[in-house]
Amino acid sequence: MQKIEKSFENIIKKKAFPPSMLFTGPSGSGKSEFAVKLMMVLNCTGEKTGEITPCGRCRNCRRINQLLYPDFIIIEPYKKKIKVEEIRALKSTLSMKPFEARERIVLIKDADCLGRHSGNALLKMMEEPPSRTHFILTSTNYADILQTIRSRCYCIKFFPEHIKDSRPFDLDSVFLHSGQIFFKKKDIFIKIIQKLIEDMFQTNNIIVFASEYISQKKDDVDLFLSLMTIVLRDIIVYKHIQKHIYIENIKKTIEQSSKKIENKKLFKAAETIISTHGNLESNVNIKTFIESLLLKIQVIINEDQY
C-alpha cells in the first residue's frame, strides 16, 4: 500500500490525477478503502499532513468516510451484472455539475460484471469524461475487464493486507458517527426523515419539528444536515432519471416530493444547507441554528406558492 500511496503522491503533486483508474486485487486488499481515501484527498478542506493524507476531521472528510457525500457515486452489480440501463442513468447523473465537490469520483465495484453493452456505454463516458469527474473501477482480476476499458485506465495492482473492503452503502453505515448513535433504530430514523420532508415541503410545522426531533448535540446535527443534503440530492436526481437514490428506504417519499418542487428551489435549498453547515463548527446555539436554517429552507421551498 505504501508503494501505491507514494505513486499517487507524485500524481497529485503534478496535478495529473487520472480521469479513469482500475484497481485490481483480491478481496480484502483495500481497493474500496483507497478509493474513499482519494475522494477525501481531493475534497479535504482541513490541514492535510501530506499530499495523500487527508485531515480526516473536516466536514467533507467525515461525510465521505461515512459515505454521506452526494458526489461520491458508488455503483455495484445486481445479481452479478451491471446493466446498460444503470450506466445510461449514470450518464444522466453526470450531466449535472457536481453537487458540492471540487472533484467527484464514480466508484464502480466489481467492474468485471460489466457486459459488452454496459461496458461500451461506460467507455464512451471515459473517453470524454465530464468536468471534475474521475472513474475508479475495481476487480479481483485484471483479465476479466474488457480490454477497451483497461486501455483507458491507469491500472494499479493491490495485494492482500487483511483490510476489510468497504461495505456497500446502506443505512447501517450512517448510524455510528463520532462514536455516538444518531437515531437508535432504522424505523425511527426513516420516519423522522419522512416527517422532515413532509413538514418542510408541505406544512408549516418546522419549528415544532426542530424542537421535537432534532438532537441538541453538535455531532448529531452535523449528521442530520448531511442527511438533509443527501435527501435533496436524491429528489433532484429522481426528477431526471429515477435512479441512483442514496436512501432507497424512503424512495416513495422522494418520488412524491420530486413532483412538487422545482429544480431551482431544490438547488437553492441545498446550497443554503451546504453554506450554512460550516457555521456549525463555531460556538452556536444549536436550537436557534437549526430553527433558523429550516425556516430559510421552508421560505425557499414555499416561495411563489402563496
Rosetta silent file (secondary structure, phi, psi, omega in degrees, C-alpha in Angstrom):
SEQUENCE: MQKIEKSFENIIKKKAFPPSMLFTGPSGSGKSEFAVKLMMVLNCTGEKTGEITPCGRCRNCRRINQLLYPDFIIIEPYKKKIKVEEIRALKSTLSMKPFEARERIVLIKDADCLGRHSGNALLKMMEEPPSRTHFILTSTNYADILQTIRSRCYCIKFFPEHIKDSRPFDLDSVFLHSGQIFFKKKDIFIKIIQKLIEDMFQTNNIIVFASEYISQKKDDVDLFLSLMTIVLRDIIVYKHIQKHIYIENIKKTIEQSSKKIENKKLFKAAETIISTHGNLESNVNIKTFIESLLLKIQVIINEDQY
SCORE:     score description
SCORE:     0.000 S_00000001
   1 L     0.000  -35.394  179.773    0.000    0.000    0.000 S_00000001
   2 H   -61.417  -37.740  179.315    2.888    2.385    0.738 S_00000001
   3 H   -64.360  -41.775  178.733    4.122    1.981   -2.821 S_00000001
   4 H   -64.418  -44.991  179.989    0.674    2.842   -4.183 S_00000001
   5 H   -62.358  -40.065  178.194    0.381    5.871   -1.912 S_00000001
   6 H   -62.004  -40.586  178.580    3.829    7.090   -2.994 S_00000001
   7 H   -60.734  -43.473 -178.849    2.778    6.790   -6.620 S_00000001
   8 H   -74.871  -25.617  173.453   -0.332    8.898   -6.001 S_00000001
   9 H   -58.781  -45.642  179.934    1.656   11.479   -4.015 S_00000001
  10 H   -66.460  -39.920  178.983    3.635   12.208   -7.173 S_00000001
  11 H   -60.571  -46.303 -177.416    0.476   12.253   -9.303 S_00000001
  12 H   -69.452  -38.347  177.061   -1.222   14.774   -7.015 S_00000001
  13 H   -59.326  -38.854 -178.718    1.897   16.946   -6.761 S_00000001
  14 L   -83.995   -1.589 -177.412    1.983   17.135  -10.550 S_00000001
  15 L    54.229   44.677 -177.695   -1.792   17.797  -10.653 S_00000001
  16 L  -121.780   44.173 -176.971   -2.112   14.901  -13.065 S_00000001
  17 L   -63.998  125.852 -175.075   -4.920   12.940  -11.392 S_00000001
  18 L   -64.947  142.463  176.050   -6.083   10.280  -13.889 S_00000001
  19 L   -71.641  -27.122 -179.218   -9.631   10.568  -15.244 S_00000001
  20 E  -138.909  133.887 -178.758  -10.008    6.753  -15.139 S_00000001
  21 E  -133.441  149.014  176.316   -8.369    4.195  -12.852 S_00000001
  22 E  -125.471  116.779  177.151   -8.575    0.429  -12.479 S_00000001
  23 E  -102.264  119.291  179.051   -7.802   -1.114   -9.087 S_00000001
  24 E  -120.457  150.198 -179.725   -7.302   -4.879   -9.225 S_00000001
  25 L   154.010  165.421 -176.481   -6.547   -7.336   -6.462 S_00000001
  26 L   -67.685  162.000  173.787   -8.168   -9.890   -4.179 S_00000001
  27 L   -57.615  139.693 -178.990  -10.955   -9.111   -1.748 S_00000001
  28 L    89.453    6.592 -178.221   -9.532   -7.576    1.399 S_00000001
  29 E   -94.321    0.865  172.849   -6.717   -5.758   -0.374 S_00000001
  30 L    90.809   17.634 -177.250   -8.068   -2.275    0.351 S_00000001
  31 H   -62.705  -49.655 -177.887   -9.289   -1.234   -3.104 S_00000001
  32 H   -67.140  -40.588  178.648  -12.501    0.387   -1.905 S_00000001
  33 H   -58.828  -40.460 -177.834  -10.825    1.986    1.125 S_00000001
  34 H   -69.434  -34.369  175.245   -8.252    3.615   -1.125 S_00000001
  35 H   -62.162  -42.963  176.772  -10.990    4.982   -3.392 S_00000001
  36 H   -60.974  -43.847 -179.458  -12.630    6.551   -0.320 S_00000001
  37 H   -61.221  -42.498  179.088   -9.268    7.980    0.726 S_00000001
  38 H   -63.701  -39.200  177.101   -8.691    9.543   -2.699 S_00000001
  39 H   -61.710  -39.159  177.300  -12.145   11.143   -2.573 S_00000001
  40 H   -66.156  -43.582  179.680  -11.191   12.608    0.804 S_00000001
  41 H   -58.459  -43.599 -176.524   -7.839   13.832   -0.518 S_00000001
  42 H   -70.103  -21.926 -172.441   -9.498   15.599   -3.451 S_00000001
  43 H  -125.942    7.808  179.177  -12.088   17.342   -1.272 S_00000001
  44 L   -64.229  134.532  178.109  -10.432   17.786    2.135 S_00000001
  45 L  -111.007    1.591  178.627  -10.813   21.329    3.499 S_00000001
  46 L   -93.414 -163.410  179.778   -8.657   20.803    6.591 S_00000001
  47 L   -92.501  107.308  178.775   -4.895   20.735    7.045 S_00000001
  48 L   -76.440  143.418  178.743   -3.511   17.710    5.250 S_00000001
  49 L   -90.379   -1.630  177.196   -0.334   16.174    6.667 S_00000001
  50 E  -173.374  169.876 -177.459    0.772   15.074    3.204 S_00000001
  51 L   -58.795  -33.699 -174.759   -0.322   15.027   -0.423 S_00000001
  52 L  -112.613   18.674 -178.295   -2.096   11.701    0.089 S_00000001
  53 E  -123.926   94.109  177.939   -3.090   12.175    3.734 S_00000001
  54 L   -67.004  160.588 -177.241   -6.420   13.986    4.248 S_00000001
  55 L   -66.415  -32.393  179.763   -7.067   15.539    7.629 S_00000001
  56 L    77.352   -2.653 -175.273   -9.905   13.091    8.359 S_00000001
  57 L  -116.552  -23.785 -177.689  -11.587   15.658   10.621 S_00000001
  58 L   -67.712  166.399 -176.009  -13.119   18.297    8.359 S_00000001
  59 H   -59.382  -41.813  179.999  -16.787   18.094    7.432 S_00000001
  60 H   -64.198  -45.991  179.906  -16.048   16.767    3.942 S_00000001
  61 H   -60.276  -43.653 -178.422  -13.694   14.053    5.191 S_00000001
  62 H   -63.566  -43.920 -177.038  -16.163   12.891    7.811 S_00000001
  63 H   -69.713  -39.180  178.504  -19.066   12.717    5.384 S_00000001
  64 H   -64.209  -42.341 -179.714  -17.064   10.950    2.676 S_00000001
  65 H   -64.095  -29.601  177.091  -15.792    8.415    5.206 S_00000001
  66 L   -91.290    6.730 -176.865  -19.391    7.741    6.263 S_00000001
  67 L    57.105   41.709  179.931  -20.498    7.516    2.592 S_00000001
  68 L  -118.539   31.794 -176.763  -22.717   10.559    3.135 S_00000001
  69 L  -115.574  120.280 -170.026  -21.281   12.715    0.366 S_00000001
  70 L   -65.937  -18.469 -178.690  -23.547   13.272   -2.653 S_00000001
  71 L   -99.966   10.776  171.799  -20.710   13.490   -5.197 S_00000001
  72 E  -105.422   98.155 -171.034  -19.157   10.157   -4.251 S_00000001
  73 E   -98.731  126.342 -178.102  -21.168    7.836   -6.501 S_00000001
  74 E  -117.594  126.454  177.691  -20.946    4.082   -5.957 S_00000001
  75 E  -118.773  131.491 -179.868  -22.230    1.533   -8.474 S_00000001
  76 L  -129.806  156.426  179.047  -22.340   -2.163   -7.673 S_00000001
  77 L   -68.320  151.991  169.739  -23.555   -5.227   -9.558 S_00000001
  78 E  -117.826  120.049 -175.434  -27.000   -6.654   -9.008 S_00000001
  79 L    54.601   44.031  176.081  -27.050  -10.423   -9.377 S_00000001
  80 L    63.281   26.421  177.184  -23.504  -10.233  -10.735 S_00000001
  81 E  -137.474  141.414  168.431  -24.493   -7.848  -13.527 S_00000001
  82 E  -113.368  107.566 -171.317  -24.120   -4.129  -14.156 S_00000001
  83 L   -79.241  157.047 -179.664  -26.779   -3.395  -16.739 S_00000001
  84 H   -62.541  -31.086  178.647  -26.531   -0.881  -19.540 S_00000001
  85 H   -62.564  -34.877  178.811  -29.552    0.967  -18.092 S_00000001
  86 H   -65.938  -39.896  179.915  -27.527    1.627  -14.953 S_00000001
  87 H   -71.960  -36.665  176.333  -24.688    3.160  -16.970 S_00000001
  88 H   -65.013  -38.633  176.376  -27.101    5.270  -19.012 S_00000001
  89 H   -64.515  -38.448  176.593  -28.622    6.527  -15.780 S_00000001
  90 H   -60.642  -41.516  178.692  -25.108    7.325  -14.563 S_00000001
  91 H   -58.803  -41.999  178.152  -24.538    9.384  -17.707 S_00000001
  92 H   -64.341  -41.409  177.977  -27.637   11.446  -16.913 S_00000001
  93 H   -60.738  -44.186 -176.209  -26.454   11.947  -13.340 S_00000001
  94 H   -75.636  -11.932  176.096  -23.023   13.086  -14.507 S_00000001
  95 L   -70.220  -19.060  174.037  -24.560   15.523  -16.988 S_00000001
  96 L   -87.913  145.680  179.445  -25.319   17.652  -13.921 S_00000001
  97 L   -65.258  157.164  177.389  -22.426   19.512  -12.333 S_00000001
  98 L   -52.332  141.321 -174.812  -21.033   18.160   -9.059 S_00000001
  99 L   -63.806  -44.590  178.778  -23.401   18.898   -6.199 S_00000001
 100 L  -152.759  -10.759 -173.938  -20.713   20.404   -3.972 S_00000001
 101 L   -74.104  150.096  168.028  -17.403   18.615   -4.544 S_00000001
 102 L   -67.430  -44.412  177.370  -14.279   20.139   -6.027 S_00000001
 103 L  -137.313  135.014  178.415  -13.759   16.775   -7.725 S_00000001
 104 E  -108.318  156.158  179.259  -16.187   13.868   -7.757 S_00000001
 105 E  -125.949  136.182  170.396  -15.456   10.164   -8.036 S_00000001
 106 E  -105.627  114.840  178.314  -17.565    7.383   -9.513 S_00000001
 107 E   -99.038  115.347  178.318  -16.602    4.084   -7.902 S_00000001
 108 E  -107.276  104.324 -176.434  -17.688    1.075   -9.964 S_00000001
 109 L   -83.961  143.364 -179.995  -17.172   -2.028   -7.855 S_00000001
 110 L    55.158   54.763 -175.576  -16.652   -5.431   -9.498 S_00000001
 111 H   -66.478  -11.570  174.276  -16.354   -3.840  -12.916 S_00000001
 112 H   -68.083   -9.820  176.821  -15.823   -7.298  -14.419 S_00000001
 113 H   -85.263    0.524  173.965  -19.631   -7.572  -14.134 S_00000001
 114 E   -71.498  130.884  174.436  -19.984   -5.042  -16.945 S_00000001
 115 L   -86.377 -176.690 -178.226  -21.351   -6.672  -20.072 S_00000001
 116 H   -61.842  -44.934 -176.923  -20.488   -5.694  -23.628 S_00000001
 117 H   -70.820  -45.631  179.154  -23.272   -3.111  -23.915 S_00000001
 118 H   -67.673  -35.063  177.198  -22.829   -1.589  -20.476 S_00000001
 119 H   -64.607  -42.564  178.355  -19.056   -1.626  -20.937 S_00000001
 120 H   -65.508  -37.514  178.186  -19.294    0.215  -24.240 S_00000001
 121 H   -64.928  -40.570  176.861  -21.646    2.777  -22.709 S_00000001
 122 H   -66.826  -40.343 -179.014  -19.152    3.369  -19.890 S_00000001
 123 H   -57.439  -39.573  179.703  -16.265    3.547  -22.346 S_00000001
 124 H   -61.803  -38.404  177.475  -17.914    6.454  -24.160 S_00000001
 125 H   -69.792  -37.599 -179.209  -18.046    8.423  -20.897 S_00000001
 126 H   -68.157  -30.250  178.496  -14.447    7.528  -20.085 S_00000001
 127 H   -70.247  -33.493  176.677  -13.333    8.774  -23.492 S_00000001
 128 L  -131.495   74.060 -173.805  -14.905   12.164  -22.826 S_00000001
 129 L   -65.275  141.937  176.149  -15.191   12.375  -19.020 S_00000001
 130 L   -60.313  157.488 -179.673  -17.458   15.045  -17.555 S_00000001
 131 L   -57.467  138.678  174.452  -15.773   18.007  -15.929 S_00000001
 132 L    57.994   34.995 -176.511  -14.268   17.406  -12.467 S_00000001
 133 E  -129.815  135.838  178.939  -15.158   13.702  -12.622 S_00000001
 134 E  -129.634  141.708  178.983  -12.946   10.637  -12.138 S_00000001
 135 E  -105.599  132.549  171.272  -13.799    6.960  -12.565 S_00000001
 136 E  -123.125  120.301  178.115  -12.395    4.237  -10.317 S_00000001
 137 E  -108.081  141.371  175.950  -13.147    0.648  -11.303 S_00000001
 138 E  -122.093  151.686  177.784  -12.346   -2.321   -9.075 S_00000001
 139 E  -161.903  153.781  175.138  -11.996   -6.003   -9.884 S_00000001
 140 L   -82.197  -15.856 -175.252  -10.371   -9.100   -8.459 S_00000001
 141 L  -140.144  116.294  179.784   -8.967   -9.999  -11.873 S_00000001
 142 H   -55.612  -41.533 -174.609   -7.389   -7.634  -14.412 S_00000001
 143 H   -68.149  -18.990 -178.414   -8.027  -10.050  -17.295 S_00000001
 144 H   -81.564   -8.795  179.312  -11.786  -10.066  -16.652 S_00000001
 145 L   -85.357  138.051  178.540  -12.117   -6.369  -17.532 S_00000001
 146 L   -52.453  134.974 -175.085  -12.980   -5.501  -21.117 S_00000001
 147 H   -60.432  -36.781 -179.460   -9.761   -4.750  -22.985 S_00000001
 148 H   -64.647  -31.619  177.454  -11.121   -1.484  -24.373 S_00000001
 149 H   -77.355  -43.114  178.306  -11.784   -0.272  -20.820 S_00000001
 150 H   -54.893  -40.077 -176.051   -8.422   -1.465  -19.485 S_00000001
 151 L   -67.887  -17.738 -179.862   -6.655    0.546  -22.157 S_00000001
 152 L   -92.613   -5.946 -169.864   -8.315    3.779  -20.927 S_00000001
 153 L  -108.277  149.609  166.695   -7.337    3.273  -17.282 S_00000001
 154 E   -83.435  114.155 -168.581   -4.392    3.974  -15.053 S_00000001
 155 E   -99.422  133.768  179.897   -4.011    0.493  -13.575 S_00000001
 156 E  -128.256  130.390  177.778   -2.971   -0.282  -10.003 S_00000001
 157 E   -97.362  125.293  177.214   -2.420   -3.771   -8.561 S_00000001
 158 L  -102.782  149.658  179.915   -3.396   -4.236   -4.896 S_00000001
 159 L  -121.630  155.644 -176.542   -2.125   -7.044   -2.680 S_00000001
 160 L   -57.084  131.925  176.961   -3.716   -8.679    0.387 S_00000001
 161 L  -135.741   17.425  179.418   -3.270   -6.610    3.529 S_00000001
 162 L    57.760   37.075  177.132   -6.000   -8.106    5.676 S_00000001
 163 E  -107.003  127.880  179.497   -8.082   -4.992    5.206 S_00000001
 164 L   -73.588  130.224  178.568  -11.823   -5.464    5.015 S_00000001
 165 L   -61.075  150.132  176.873  -13.360   -3.930    1.892 S_00000001
 166 L   -59.308  142.964  178.579  -15.725   -1.005    2.380 S_00000001
 167 L   -75.219  150.846  169.869  -19.336   -2.066    2.748 S_00000001
 168 L   -58.870  151.220 -177.996  -21.911   -1.169    0.134 S_00000001
 169 L   -68.771  127.772  167.367  -23.841    1.900    1.192 S_00000001
 170 L  -151.146  175.578 -174.860  -26.875    1.245    3.323 S_00000001
 171 H   -65.314  -21.246  177.854  -28.446    2.941    6.285 S_00000001
 172 H   -59.000  -32.314 -174.205  -26.409    0.838    8.709 S_00000001
 173 H   -72.901  -11.690 -177.248  -23.324    2.814    7.728 S_00000001
 174 H  -106.540    1.453 -177.150  -24.708    6.121    8.962 S_00000001
 175 L   -79.291  -28.619  176.890  -25.863    5.182   12.443 S_00000001
 176 E   -96.581  126.230 -178.101  -22.422    5.430   14.019 S_00000001
 177 E  -149.930  116.841 -178.409  -20.967    8.909   13.886 S_00000001
 178 L    53.462   37.088  175.985  -18.152   10.208   16.097 S_00000001
 179 L    77.566    7.444 -177.953  -18.819    7.349   18.475 S_00000001
 180 E  -122.909  155.085  175.815  -22.457    8.253   19.022 S_00000001
 181 E   -90.868  125.440 -179.039  -25.754    6.814   17.818 S_00000001
 182 L   -73.697  -62.931  171.064  -27.767    9.332   15.787 S_00000001
 183 L  -129.592  137.577 -165.664  -31.082    7.516   15.920 S_00000001
 184 L   -75.893  -29.110 -176.245  -31.163    4.120   17.542 S_00000001
 185 L  -126.502  145.050 -178.926  -33.496    2.213   15.245 S_00000001
 186 H   -57.946  -45.177 -174.473  -33.896    2.199   11.486 S_00000001
 187 H   -64.826  -35.068  176.584  -37.661    2.541   11.543 S_00000001
 188 H   -65.786  -45.072 -179.645  -37.432    5.612   13.806 S_00000001
 189 H   -58.858  -47.944 -178.553  -34.814    7.163   11.552 S_00000001
 190 H   -61.402  -42.766  179.364  -36.866    6.592    8.400 S_00000001
 191 H   -62.868  -37.051 -179.880  -39.989    8.073    9.998 S_00000001
 192 H   -67.719  -42.750  178.474  -38.036   11.167   11.050 S_00000001
 193 H   -63.539  -43.419  178.953  -36.668   11.698    7.542 S_00000001
 194 H   -62.851  -41.948  178.814  -40.120   11.259    6.045 S_00000001
 195 H   -65.210  -37.497  176.991  -41.610   13.687    8.540 S_00000001
 196 H   -57.175  -48.205 -179.058  -38.846   16.154    7.752 S_00000001
 197 H   -63.544  -45.765 -179.691  -39.766   16.115    4.068 S_00000001
 198 H   -61.864  -45.934 -177.574  -43.483   16.406    4.765 S_00000001
 199 H   -68.068  -38.405 -175.902  -43.062   19.245    7.250 S_00000001
 200 H   -75.233  -37.264 -171.473  -40.592   21.146    5.166 S_00000001
 201 H  -100.851  -13.863 -171.914  -42.314   20.833    1.839 S_00000001
 202 H  -128.991  -20.250 -176.435  -45.989   20.576    2.741 S_00000001
 203 L  -132.186 -173.692  179.868  -46.788   22.163    6.126 S_00000001
 204 L  -116.650   36.409 -174.388  -45.743   24.941    8.480 S_00000001
 205 L  -103.032   28.946 -174.617  -44.535   22.813   11.360 S_00000001
 206 H   -61.756  -45.580 -178.381  -40.794   23.435   11.017 S_00000001
 207 H   -62.751  -41.349  178.071  -40.296   24.911   14.489 S_00000001
 208 H   -61.219  -44.850  179.193  -42.246   22.031   16.028 S_00000001
 209 H   -58.458  -47.908 -177.109  -40.120   19.562   14.086 S_00000001
 210 H   -60.452  -41.666 -176.660  -36.889   21.230   15.197 S_00000001
 211 H   -76.809  -30.633 -174.322  -37.817   21.226   18.865 S_00000001
 212 H   -89.308  -33.089 -168.348  -39.290   17.710   18.958 S_00000001
 213 H  -115.399  -20.614 -173.759  -36.992   15.684   16.742 S_00000001
 214 L   -92.103  126.626  177.789  -33.578   17.335   16.393 S_00000001
 215 L   -65.593  153.089  178.046  -30.902   16.455   18.916 S_00000001
 216 L   -93.073    4.653  178.557  -29.047   19.316   20.574 S_00000001
 217 L   -86.097  133.833 -175.020  -25.703   17.534   20.206 S_00000001
 218 H   -60.207  -40.538  179.626  -23.422   19.052   17.594 S_00000001
 219 H   -61.830  -40.118  179.693  -22.312   15.671   16.208 S_00000001
 220 H   -67.319  -41.313  179.465  -25.910   14.603   15.712 S_00000001
 221 H   -66.276  -36.900  176.795  -26.833   17.873   13.996 S_00000001
 222 H   -57.238  -47.094  178.392  -23.776   17.524   11.751 S_00000001
 223 H   -66.601  -41.049  179.332  -25.068   14.131   10.588 S_00000001
 224 H   -57.872  -45.257 -179.696  -28.620   15.440   10.302 S_00000001
 225 H   -66.890  -36.483  176.013  -27.523   18.236    7.933 S_00000001
 226 H   -61.769  -42.243  179.841  -25.528   15.751    5.856 S_00000001
 227 H   -67.921  -35.128  176.124  -28.621   13.580    5.522 S_00000001
 228 H   -61.823  -42.317  178.483  -30.719   16.582    4.534 S_00000001
 229 H   -61.756  -42.757  178.870  -28.260   17.312    1.735 S_00000001
 230 H   -61.795  -43.923 -179.374  -28.457   13.701    0.588 S_00000001
 231 H   -61.435  -45.746  179.149  -32.269   13.781    0.567 S_00000001
 232 H   -63.350  -40.223  177.126  -32.331   16.968   -1.539 S_00000001
 233 H   -60.659  -43.487  179.937  -29.762   15.457   -3.886 S_00000001
 234 H   -62.167  -41.224 -179.720  -31.938   12.333   -4.230 S_00000001
 235 H   -64.407  -42.179  179.037  -35.023   14.390   -5.074 S_00000001
 236 H   -62.295  -48.576 -178.488  -33.105   16.337   -7.746 S_00000001
 237 H   -64.337  -40.512 -178.223  -31.676   13.183   -9.315 S_00000001
 238 H   -62.674  -31.904  177.555  -35.025   11.365   -9.171 S_00000001
 239 H   -57.655  -32.355 -172.974  -36.616   14.171  -11.192 S_00000001
 240 H   -96.267  -42.266 -168.884  -34.297   13.275  -14.062 S_00000001
 241 H  -134.609   -7.576  179.278  -33.599    9.554  -14.043 S_00000001
 242 L    57.556   24.671  177.425  -35.415    7.748  -11.192 S_00000001
 243 L  -138.540  177.597  177.874  -32.131    6.010  -10.304 S_00000001
 244 L    57.972   45.003  175.985  -29.028    6.424   -8.127 S_00000001
 245 L   -87.962  127.174  179.773  -31.010    7.124   -4.970 S_00000001
 246 L   -71.098  -45.704 -174.232  -28.823    7.026   -1.858 S_00000001
 247 L  -106.383   81.025 -176.432  -31.628    6.462    0.648 S_00000001
 248 H   -61.088  -26.878 -174.146  -33.736    3.789   -1.009 S_00000001
 249 H   -59.797  -25.179 -178.453  -35.754    3.288    2.191 S_00000001
 250 H  -120.318   34.837 -176.105  -37.800    6.436    1.536 S_00000001
 251 H   -57.728  -40.095 -178.672  -37.929    6.234   -2.235 S_00000001
 252 H   -62.535  -42.265  178.387  -41.704    6.742   -2.368 S_00000001
 253 H   -64.808  -40.763  178.091  -41.462    9.963   -0.361 S_00000001
 254 H   -62.916  -43.164  178.400  -38.616   11.159   -2.578 S_00000001
 255 H   -59.409  -46.766 -178.974  -40.678   10.373   -5.687 S_00000001
 256 H   -63.187  -42.051 -179.273  -43.678   12.347   -4.389 S_00000001
 257 H   -67.457  -34.177 -178.505  -41.531   15.339   -3.445 S_00000001
 258 H   -63.580  -23.803 -179.197  -39.798   15.354   -6.834 S_00000001
 259 L   -83.718  -14.782 -171.372  -43.180   16.043   -8.485 S_00000001
 260 L  -106.450  -19.997 -171.094  -43.959   19.039   -6.276 S_00000001
 261 L  -118.373  133.154  179.946  -40.762   21.088   -6.056 S_00000001
 262 L   -69.521  149.996  179.985  -38.977   22.971   -8.830 S_00000001
 263 H   -56.465  -44.427 -175.420  -35.327   22.190   -9.511 S_00000001
 264 H   -62.569  -33.036  178.121  -34.158   25.734   -8.825 S_00000001
 265 H   -71.257  -39.826  178.424  -35.737   25.627   -5.362 S_00000001
 266 H   -63.306  -45.058  178.730  -34.123   22.293   -4.580 S_00000001
 267 H   -63.243  -42.521 -179.768  -30.704   23.552   -5.641 S_00000001
 268 H   -64.292  -40.972  177.934  -31.144   26.768   -3.673 S_00000001
 269 H   -63.976  -43.074  179.018  -32.198   24.841   -0.565 S_00000001
 270 H   -64.061  -43.097  178.481  -29.208   22.507   -0.897 S_00000001
 271 H   -61.570  -36.954  178.319  -26.821   25.427   -1.371 S_00000001
 272 H   -63.849  -43.326  178.804  -28.261   27.036    1.766 S_00000001
 273 H   -63.977  -47.079 -176.439  -27.609   23.894    3.803 S_00000001
 274 H   -62.354  -44.567 -178.082  -24.091   23.466    2.428 S_00000001
 275 H   -70.321  -32.222 -178.311  -23.091   27.104    3.018 S_00000001
 276 H   -81.752  -28.941 -175.530  -24.661   27.169    6.495 S_00000001
 277 H   -54.351  -38.587 -178.103  -23.318   23.779    7.564 S_00000001
 278 H   -61.716  -27.259 -179.313  -19.826   25.178    8.006 S_00000001
 279 H   -70.270  -12.800 -179.593  -21.030   27.574   10.695 S_00000001
 280 H   -65.483  -23.484 -178.890  -21.790   24.610   12.919 S_00000001
 281 H   -66.702  -27.003 -179.432  -18.097   24.414   13.765 S_00000001
 282 L   -81.018  170.874 -178.725  -18.332   27.695   15.683 S_00000001
 283 L   -79.267   89.983 -178.988  -19.929   28.065   19.087 S_00000001
 284 L  -114.942  157.536  172.179  -23.558   28.484   18.093 S_00000001
 285 L   -76.124  114.116 -171.846  -26.796   27.810   19.903 S_00000001
 286 H   -58.845  -46.297 -177.050  -27.837   24.525   18.274 S_00000001
 287 H   -61.307  -47.199  179.737  -31.586   25.013   18.670 S_00000001
 288 H   -65.110  -39.815  179.634  -31.515   28.532   17.206 S_00000001
 289 H   -58.390  -49.919 -177.684  -29.138   27.400   14.450 S_00000001
 290 H   -67.434  -45.133 -179.758  -31.441   24.579   13.306 S_00000001
 291 H   -58.921  -45.424 -179.254  -34.647   26.606   13.574 S_00000001
 292 H   -62.158  -44.371 -179.310  -33.151   29.450   11.532 S_00000001
 293 H   -64.328  -46.813 -177.799  -31.847   27.103    8.835 S_00000001
 294 H   -65.780  -34.562  176.679  -35.098   25.139    8.487 S_00000001
 295 H   -66.283  -40.389  176.712  -37.126   28.339    8.280 S_00000001
 296 H   -59.197  -44.166 -178.619  -34.849   29.620    5.491 S_00000001
 297 H   -67.726  -39.733  178.746  -35.368   26.400    3.563 S_00000001
 298 H   -61.924  -40.316  177.606  -39.103   26.474    4.081 S_00000001
 299 H   -61.558  -42.397  179.540  -39.243   30.020    2.678 S_00000001
 300 H   -62.268  -48.101 -175.757  -37.278   28.867   -0.378 S_00000001
 301 H   -65.557  -38.907 -174.976  -39.496   25.828   -0.972 S_00000001
 302 H   -92.518    3.266 -179.699  -42.770   27.703   -0.497 S_00000001
 303 L   -58.432  137.627  178.204  -41.767   30.804   -2.453 S_00000001
 304 L    70.529    8.672 -179.813  -44.388   31.921   -5.002 S_00000001
 305 L   -96.476   -7.410 -178.343  -46.939   29.445   -3.626 S_00000001
 306 L  -114.132    0.000    0.000  -48.976   31.991   -1.725 S_00000001
